[in-house]
C-alpha positions in Angstrom: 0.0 0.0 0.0 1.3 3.1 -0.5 2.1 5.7 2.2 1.3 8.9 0.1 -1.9 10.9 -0.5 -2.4 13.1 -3.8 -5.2 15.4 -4.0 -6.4 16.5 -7.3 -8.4 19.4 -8.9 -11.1 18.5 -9.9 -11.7 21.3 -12.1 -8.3 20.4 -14.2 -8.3 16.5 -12.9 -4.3 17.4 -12.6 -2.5 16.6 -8.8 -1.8 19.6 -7.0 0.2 17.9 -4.4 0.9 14.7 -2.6 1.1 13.9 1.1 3.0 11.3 3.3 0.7 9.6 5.6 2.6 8.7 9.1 3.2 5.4 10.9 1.6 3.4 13.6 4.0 4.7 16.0 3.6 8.2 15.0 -0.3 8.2 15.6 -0.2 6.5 18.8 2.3 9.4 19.8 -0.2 12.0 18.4 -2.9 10.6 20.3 -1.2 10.6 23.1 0.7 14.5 23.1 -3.4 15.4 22.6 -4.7 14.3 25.5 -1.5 15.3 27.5 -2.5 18.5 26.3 -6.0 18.2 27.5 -4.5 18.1 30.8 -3.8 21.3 30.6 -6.4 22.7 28.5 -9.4 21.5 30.8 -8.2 23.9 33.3 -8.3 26.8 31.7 -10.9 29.5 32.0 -13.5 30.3 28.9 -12.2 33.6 28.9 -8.7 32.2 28.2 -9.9 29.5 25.3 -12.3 32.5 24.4 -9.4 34.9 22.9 -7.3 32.0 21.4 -10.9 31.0 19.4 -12.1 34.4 18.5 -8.5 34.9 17.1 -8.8 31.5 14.8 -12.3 33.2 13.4 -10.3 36.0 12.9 -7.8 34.7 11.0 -9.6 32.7 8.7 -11.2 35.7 7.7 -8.0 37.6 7.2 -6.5 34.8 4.8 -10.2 34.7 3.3 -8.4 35.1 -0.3 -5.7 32.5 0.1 -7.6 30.5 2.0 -10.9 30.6 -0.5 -8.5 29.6 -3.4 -7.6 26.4 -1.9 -10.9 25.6 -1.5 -11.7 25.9 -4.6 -9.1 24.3 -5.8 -9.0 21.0 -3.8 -12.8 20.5 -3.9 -14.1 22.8 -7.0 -16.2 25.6 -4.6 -16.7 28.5 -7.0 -14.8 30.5 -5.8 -17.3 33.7 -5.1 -19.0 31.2 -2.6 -15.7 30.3 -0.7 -15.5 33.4 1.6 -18.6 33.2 2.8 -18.0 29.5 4.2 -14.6 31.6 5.7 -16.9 33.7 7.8 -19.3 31.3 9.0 -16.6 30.1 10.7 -15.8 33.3 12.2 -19.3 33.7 12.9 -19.1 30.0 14.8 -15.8 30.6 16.4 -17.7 34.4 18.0 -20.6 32.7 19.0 -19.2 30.2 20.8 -16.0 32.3 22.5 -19.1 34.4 23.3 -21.6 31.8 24.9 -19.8 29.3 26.3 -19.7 30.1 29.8 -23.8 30.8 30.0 -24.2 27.4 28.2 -21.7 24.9 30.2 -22.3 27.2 33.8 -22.8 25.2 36.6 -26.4 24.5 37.8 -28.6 24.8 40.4 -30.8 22.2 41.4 -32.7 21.5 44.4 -31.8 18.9 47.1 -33.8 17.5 50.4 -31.4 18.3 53.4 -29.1 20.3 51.2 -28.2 21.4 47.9 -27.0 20.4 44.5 -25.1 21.5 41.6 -24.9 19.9 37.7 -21.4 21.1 36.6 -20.7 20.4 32.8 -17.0 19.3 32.5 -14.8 18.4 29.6 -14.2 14.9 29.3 -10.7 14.8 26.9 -9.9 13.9 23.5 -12.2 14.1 20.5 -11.9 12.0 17.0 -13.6 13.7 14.3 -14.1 12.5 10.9 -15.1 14.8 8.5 -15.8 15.6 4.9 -14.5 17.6 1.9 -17.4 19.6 1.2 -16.9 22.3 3.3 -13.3 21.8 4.0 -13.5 24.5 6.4 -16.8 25.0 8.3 -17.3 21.2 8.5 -14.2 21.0 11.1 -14.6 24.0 12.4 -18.0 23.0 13.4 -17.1 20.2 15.9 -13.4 21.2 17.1 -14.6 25.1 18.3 -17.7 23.4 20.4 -15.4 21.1 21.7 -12.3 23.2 22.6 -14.4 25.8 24.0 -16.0 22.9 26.4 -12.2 21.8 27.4 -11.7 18.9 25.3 -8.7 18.9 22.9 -9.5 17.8 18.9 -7.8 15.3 16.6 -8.7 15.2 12.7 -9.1 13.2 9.9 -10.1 15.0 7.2 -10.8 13.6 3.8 -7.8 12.6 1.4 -8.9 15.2 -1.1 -8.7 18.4 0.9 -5.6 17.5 3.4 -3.9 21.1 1.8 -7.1 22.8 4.0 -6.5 20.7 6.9 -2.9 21.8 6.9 -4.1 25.4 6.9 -6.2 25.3 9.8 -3.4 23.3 11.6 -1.1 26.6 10.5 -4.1 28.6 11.5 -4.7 27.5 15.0 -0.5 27.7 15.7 -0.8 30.8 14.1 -3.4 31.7 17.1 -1.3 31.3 19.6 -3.4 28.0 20.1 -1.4 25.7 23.0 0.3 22.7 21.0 -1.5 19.5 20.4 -4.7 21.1 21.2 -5.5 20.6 17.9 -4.1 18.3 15.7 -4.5 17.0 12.3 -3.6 13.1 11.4 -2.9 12.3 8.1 -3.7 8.9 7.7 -4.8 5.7 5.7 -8.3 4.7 6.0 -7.5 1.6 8.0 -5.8 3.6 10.2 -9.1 5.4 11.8 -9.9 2.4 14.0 -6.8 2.8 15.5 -7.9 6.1 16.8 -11.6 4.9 17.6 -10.3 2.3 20.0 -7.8 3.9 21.9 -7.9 4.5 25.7 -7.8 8.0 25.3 -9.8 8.8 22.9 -13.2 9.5 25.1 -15.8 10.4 21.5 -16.1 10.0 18.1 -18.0 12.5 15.5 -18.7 12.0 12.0 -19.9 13.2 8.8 -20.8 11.7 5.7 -22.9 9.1 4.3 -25.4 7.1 6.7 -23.2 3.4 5.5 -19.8 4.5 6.8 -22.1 6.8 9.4 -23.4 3.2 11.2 -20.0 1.3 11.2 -18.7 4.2 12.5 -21.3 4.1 15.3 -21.1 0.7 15.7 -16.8 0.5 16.0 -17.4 3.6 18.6 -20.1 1.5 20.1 -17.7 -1.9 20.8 -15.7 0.6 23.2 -18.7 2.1 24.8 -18.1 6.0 22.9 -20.4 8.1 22.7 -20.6 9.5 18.6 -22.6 12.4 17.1 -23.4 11.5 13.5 -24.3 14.4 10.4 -25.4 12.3 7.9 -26.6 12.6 4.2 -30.0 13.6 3.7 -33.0 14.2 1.0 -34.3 17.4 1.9 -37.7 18.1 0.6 -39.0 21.7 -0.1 -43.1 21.8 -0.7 -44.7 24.6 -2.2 -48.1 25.2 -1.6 -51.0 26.4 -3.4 -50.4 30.0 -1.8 -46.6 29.8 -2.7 -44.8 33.4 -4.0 -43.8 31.4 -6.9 -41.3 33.9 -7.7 -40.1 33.3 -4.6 -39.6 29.7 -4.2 -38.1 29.7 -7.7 -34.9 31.4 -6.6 -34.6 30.2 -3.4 -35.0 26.3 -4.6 -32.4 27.1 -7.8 -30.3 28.2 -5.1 -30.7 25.8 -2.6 -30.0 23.2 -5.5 -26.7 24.4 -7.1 -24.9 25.8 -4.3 -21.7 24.2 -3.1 -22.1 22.9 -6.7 -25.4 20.7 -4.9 -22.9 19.0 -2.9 -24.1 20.0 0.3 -26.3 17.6 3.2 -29.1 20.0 3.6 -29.3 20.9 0.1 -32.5 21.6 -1.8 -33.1 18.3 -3.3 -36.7 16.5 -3.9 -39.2 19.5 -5.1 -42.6 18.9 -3.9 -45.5 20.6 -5.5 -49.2 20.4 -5.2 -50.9 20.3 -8.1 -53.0 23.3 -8.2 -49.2 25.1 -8.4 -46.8 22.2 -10.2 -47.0 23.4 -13.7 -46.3 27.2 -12.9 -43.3 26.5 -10.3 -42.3 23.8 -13.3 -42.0 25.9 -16.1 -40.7 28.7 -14.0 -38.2 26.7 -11.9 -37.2 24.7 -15.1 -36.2 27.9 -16.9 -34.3 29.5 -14.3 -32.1 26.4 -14.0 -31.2 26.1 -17.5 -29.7 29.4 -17.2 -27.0 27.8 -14.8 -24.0 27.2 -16.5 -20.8 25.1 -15.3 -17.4 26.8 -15.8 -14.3 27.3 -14.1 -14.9 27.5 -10.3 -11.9 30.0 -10.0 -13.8 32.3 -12.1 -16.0 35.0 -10.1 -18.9 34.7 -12.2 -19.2 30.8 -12.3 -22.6 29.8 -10.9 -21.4 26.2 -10.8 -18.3 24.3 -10.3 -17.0 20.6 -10.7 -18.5 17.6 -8.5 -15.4 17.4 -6.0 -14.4 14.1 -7.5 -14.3 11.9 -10.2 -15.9 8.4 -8.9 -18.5 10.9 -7.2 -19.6 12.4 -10.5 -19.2 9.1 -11.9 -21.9 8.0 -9.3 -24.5 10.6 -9.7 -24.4 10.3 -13.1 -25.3 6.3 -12.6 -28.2 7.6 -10.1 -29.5 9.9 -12.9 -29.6 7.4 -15.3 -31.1 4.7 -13.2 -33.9 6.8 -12.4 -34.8 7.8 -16.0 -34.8 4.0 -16.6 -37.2 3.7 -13.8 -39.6 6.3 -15.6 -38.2 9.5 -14.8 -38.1 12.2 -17.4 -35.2 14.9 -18.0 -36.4 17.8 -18.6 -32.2 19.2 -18.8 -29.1 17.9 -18.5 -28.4 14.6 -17.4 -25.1 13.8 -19.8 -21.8 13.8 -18.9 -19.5 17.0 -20.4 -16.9 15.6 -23.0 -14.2 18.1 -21.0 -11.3 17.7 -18.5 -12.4 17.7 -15.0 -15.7 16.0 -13.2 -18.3 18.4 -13.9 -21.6 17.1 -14.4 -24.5 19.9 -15.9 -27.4 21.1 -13.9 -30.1 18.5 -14.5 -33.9 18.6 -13.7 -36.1 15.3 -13.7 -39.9 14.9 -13.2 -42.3 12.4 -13.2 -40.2 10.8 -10.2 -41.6 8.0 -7.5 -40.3 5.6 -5.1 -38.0 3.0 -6.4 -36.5 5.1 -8.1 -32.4 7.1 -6.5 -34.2 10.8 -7.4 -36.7 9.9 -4.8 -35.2 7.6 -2.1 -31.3 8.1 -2.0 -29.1 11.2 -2.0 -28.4 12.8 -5.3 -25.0 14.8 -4.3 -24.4 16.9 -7.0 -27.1 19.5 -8.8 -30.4 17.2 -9.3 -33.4 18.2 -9.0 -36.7 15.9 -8.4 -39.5 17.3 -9.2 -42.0 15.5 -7.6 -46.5 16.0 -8.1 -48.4 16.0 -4.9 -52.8 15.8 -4.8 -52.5 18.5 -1.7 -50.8 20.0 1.0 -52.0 16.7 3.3 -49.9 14.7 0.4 -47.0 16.9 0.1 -45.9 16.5 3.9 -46.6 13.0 3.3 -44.1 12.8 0.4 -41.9 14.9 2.7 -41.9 12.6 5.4 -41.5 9.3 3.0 -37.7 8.8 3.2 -35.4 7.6 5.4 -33.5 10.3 6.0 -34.5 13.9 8.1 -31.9 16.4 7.9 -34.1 19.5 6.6 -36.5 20.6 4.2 -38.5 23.5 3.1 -42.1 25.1 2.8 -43.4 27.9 0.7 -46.6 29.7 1.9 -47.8 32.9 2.2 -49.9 31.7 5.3 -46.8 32.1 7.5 -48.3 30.6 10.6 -49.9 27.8 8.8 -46.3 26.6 7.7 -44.9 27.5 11.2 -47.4 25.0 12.2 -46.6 22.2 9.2 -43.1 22.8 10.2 -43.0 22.2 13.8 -46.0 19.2 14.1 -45.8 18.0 11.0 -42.1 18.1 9.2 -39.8 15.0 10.3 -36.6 16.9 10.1 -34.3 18.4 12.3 -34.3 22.0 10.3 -37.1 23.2 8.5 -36.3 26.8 6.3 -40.0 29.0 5.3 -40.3 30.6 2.3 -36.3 30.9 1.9 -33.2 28.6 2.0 -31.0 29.3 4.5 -27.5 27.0 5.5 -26.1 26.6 9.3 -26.5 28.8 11.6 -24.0 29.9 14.6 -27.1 30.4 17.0 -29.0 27.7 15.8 -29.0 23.8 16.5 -27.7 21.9 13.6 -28.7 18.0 13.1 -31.2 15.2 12.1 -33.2 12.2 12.5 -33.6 8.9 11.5 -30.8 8.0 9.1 -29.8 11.7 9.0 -28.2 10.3 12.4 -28.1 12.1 15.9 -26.9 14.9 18.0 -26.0 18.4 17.5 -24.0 21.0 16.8 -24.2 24.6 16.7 -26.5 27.1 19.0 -24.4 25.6 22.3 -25.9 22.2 21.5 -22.7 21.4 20.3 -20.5 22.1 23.2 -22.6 19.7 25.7 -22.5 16.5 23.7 -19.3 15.6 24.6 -19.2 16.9 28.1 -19.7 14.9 31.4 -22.7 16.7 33.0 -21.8 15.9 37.2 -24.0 15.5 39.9 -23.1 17.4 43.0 -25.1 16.5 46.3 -24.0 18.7 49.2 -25.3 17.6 52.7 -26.1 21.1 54.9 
């Protein structure tokens, strides 16, 4: 097997550079110089972790146009999108420099003969696996919760975007962040249950596809650690017979082609009722077509490359299964005859269950557009998948879609009449086989904390 790593633009299919992966030896060392570091990190004060996170947000925001090139050229972002993944992160790393304190401040509770206290304390070293398509945010995400709570961080990021992971790693030093607090191992994929099992490591969190998402739970599970899963997800937006067409139009086309549609909580079955589905159709139909693939390091590029080539390969297979199933393609759906793995923005119709437009994930700019009777079937199309990440609804009745949202929608995020993407403030996470726990809005920075009971006797 080979000990090197090359990642490749996807926009040229050329290597841009190639990695050495380290030892045995040396990740047991790694592991182990992390939670040494914990020792000292757990005992510092939020103020203290505060200034050293606020002044990662910072700098990633600084280095925006450095930084926002290698994003795009690792995984293909246009590159007019990239910043604004850079200052999410700030926003996340603010947030949570800012809130920490009220969210893991000891508690209060009552006690016969005395009294009581629930104190939230770090519990040491955190194993996150995460994906290439926010190369940034996506680690970002789970290490500033975590650090902020006390607990030190180790990474594996995907193969194709280690060149980011090495700039967050030159980020955080650059911080003034304590060494080993964070750190970055660049390994084989065998290698990861190394870092699962070991003594030290105290949690495990993932994103990526529900398959690797369960034998990741259930490898965690055999050593009795606790995981938080982001999985993929199907996300359905309805629009209702008192829809702003105009409205959902844009936000759908956008919620379908950013991050080149390679995004969990994209925009990606389009349910209609059928009082409205020719109109939003026709509409929605020609405002897609418009979007054109091109170079993603050009600022006016709409759309960029799928990040690899065996994932373009793979939606491409989806798409074609599903028009053999009955769908129709109403655009694209044919692979470019052109260097790198772009794949065009495609629209399909007439699609039911059986077919991968309506039960799997379709990671790349695929639309489903999919008929319902009413808004009573349009929920229940929503609800008819396995996943429940987030979803959508377009009303003018605000309330009325307030309420479908919060009884009715199986999801754990729900946008109205727009399409919005995290949140600092807000809880991010699903159900079902979207998987479990949260990040984001201080949810984040309490699942992997050890929330102690103290009875004091008077």
């Amino acid at each position: 097997m080979s000990n090197s790593v090359k990642t490749i633009n996807p926009a040229t299919g050329k290597v841009i550079r190639e990695f050495e992966t380290i030892s045995d030896q040396q990740l047991q060392d790694k592991i182990e110089k992390t939670h040494e570091a914990f020792l000292d990190w757990k005992q510092r004060s939020f103020d203290e972790r505060g200034a050293l996170i606020r002044k990662v947000g910072d700098l990633l925001v600084e280095n925006q146009d450095r930084l926002s090139k290698l994003i795009t050229e690792e995984m293909g972002k246009p590159i007019n999108q990239a910043p604004g993944e850079l200052q999410l992160c700030q926003g996340i790393c603010h947030y949570s420099a800012d809130n920490a304190a009220t969210f893991l401040a000891d508690e209060e509770r009552d006690l016969p003969g005395g009294r009581a206290l629930v104190s939230h304390q770090p519990i040491g070293v955190i194993f996150g696996i995460q994906p290439w398509n926010f190369p940034f945010y996506q680690v970002i995400r789970y290490t500033i919760a975590n650090l902020m709570a006390g607990n030190t961080v180790l990474l594996k990021h995907a193969p194709n975007v280690w060149g980011c992971a090495e700039a967050l790693e030159d980020i955080f030093r650059e911080a003034g962040m304590p060494e080993n607090v964070f750190n970055v191992l660049y390994i084989q994929e065998d290698q990861a249950s190394q870092v699962t099992e070991h003594k030290l490591v105290r949690g495990v969190t993932f994103t990526g596809s529900a398959a690797t998402g369960r034998k990741i739970a259930s490898a965690a599970g055999q050593h009795l650690k606790k995981t938080v899963l982001e999985l993929g997800s199907n996300d359905a937006f309805l629009v209702l017979e008192d829809a702003d067409i105009d409205k959902a139009v844009d936000a759908c086309v956008t919620g379908r082609i950013n991050n080149n549609g390679q995004t969990c909580v994209a925009a990606k079955r389009f349910v209609v009722v059928d009082a409205v589905y020719e109109q939003f159709r026709d509409a929605y139909l020609a405002k897609m077509k418009q979007v054109e693939f091109g170079d993603p390091s050009d600022e006016n590029t709409q759309l960029g490359p799928i990040a690899r080539e065996d994932l373009r390969d793979n939606l491409h297979a989806q798409v074609k299964e599903s028009i053999e199933k009955g769908a129709t393609c109403l655009t694209g759906g044919e692979v470019p005859d052109r260097e790198g793995y772009f794949y065009p923005v495609t629209v399909l119709e007439n699609v039911t269950p059986g077919m991968p437009a309506y039960d799997g994930e379709l990671f790349g700019p695929v639309a489903s557009l999919i008929r319902a009777k009413d808004e009573a079937d349009a929920i229940r199309i929503a609800n008819d998948s396995v996943y429940g990440l987030g979803g959508g609804i377009f009303s003018e009745d605000e309330k009325r879609a307030e309420r479908l949202a919060r009884d009715h929608f199986d999801t754990g995020m729900i946008n109205i009449n727009g399409y919005y993407i995290a949140q600092p403030n807000l809880p991010f996470g699903g159900v079902k086989d979207s998987g479990y726990g949260r990040e984001h809005g201080g949810f984040g920075m309490r699942e992997f904390v050890n929330s102690k009971s103290l009875m004091i006797a008077q």
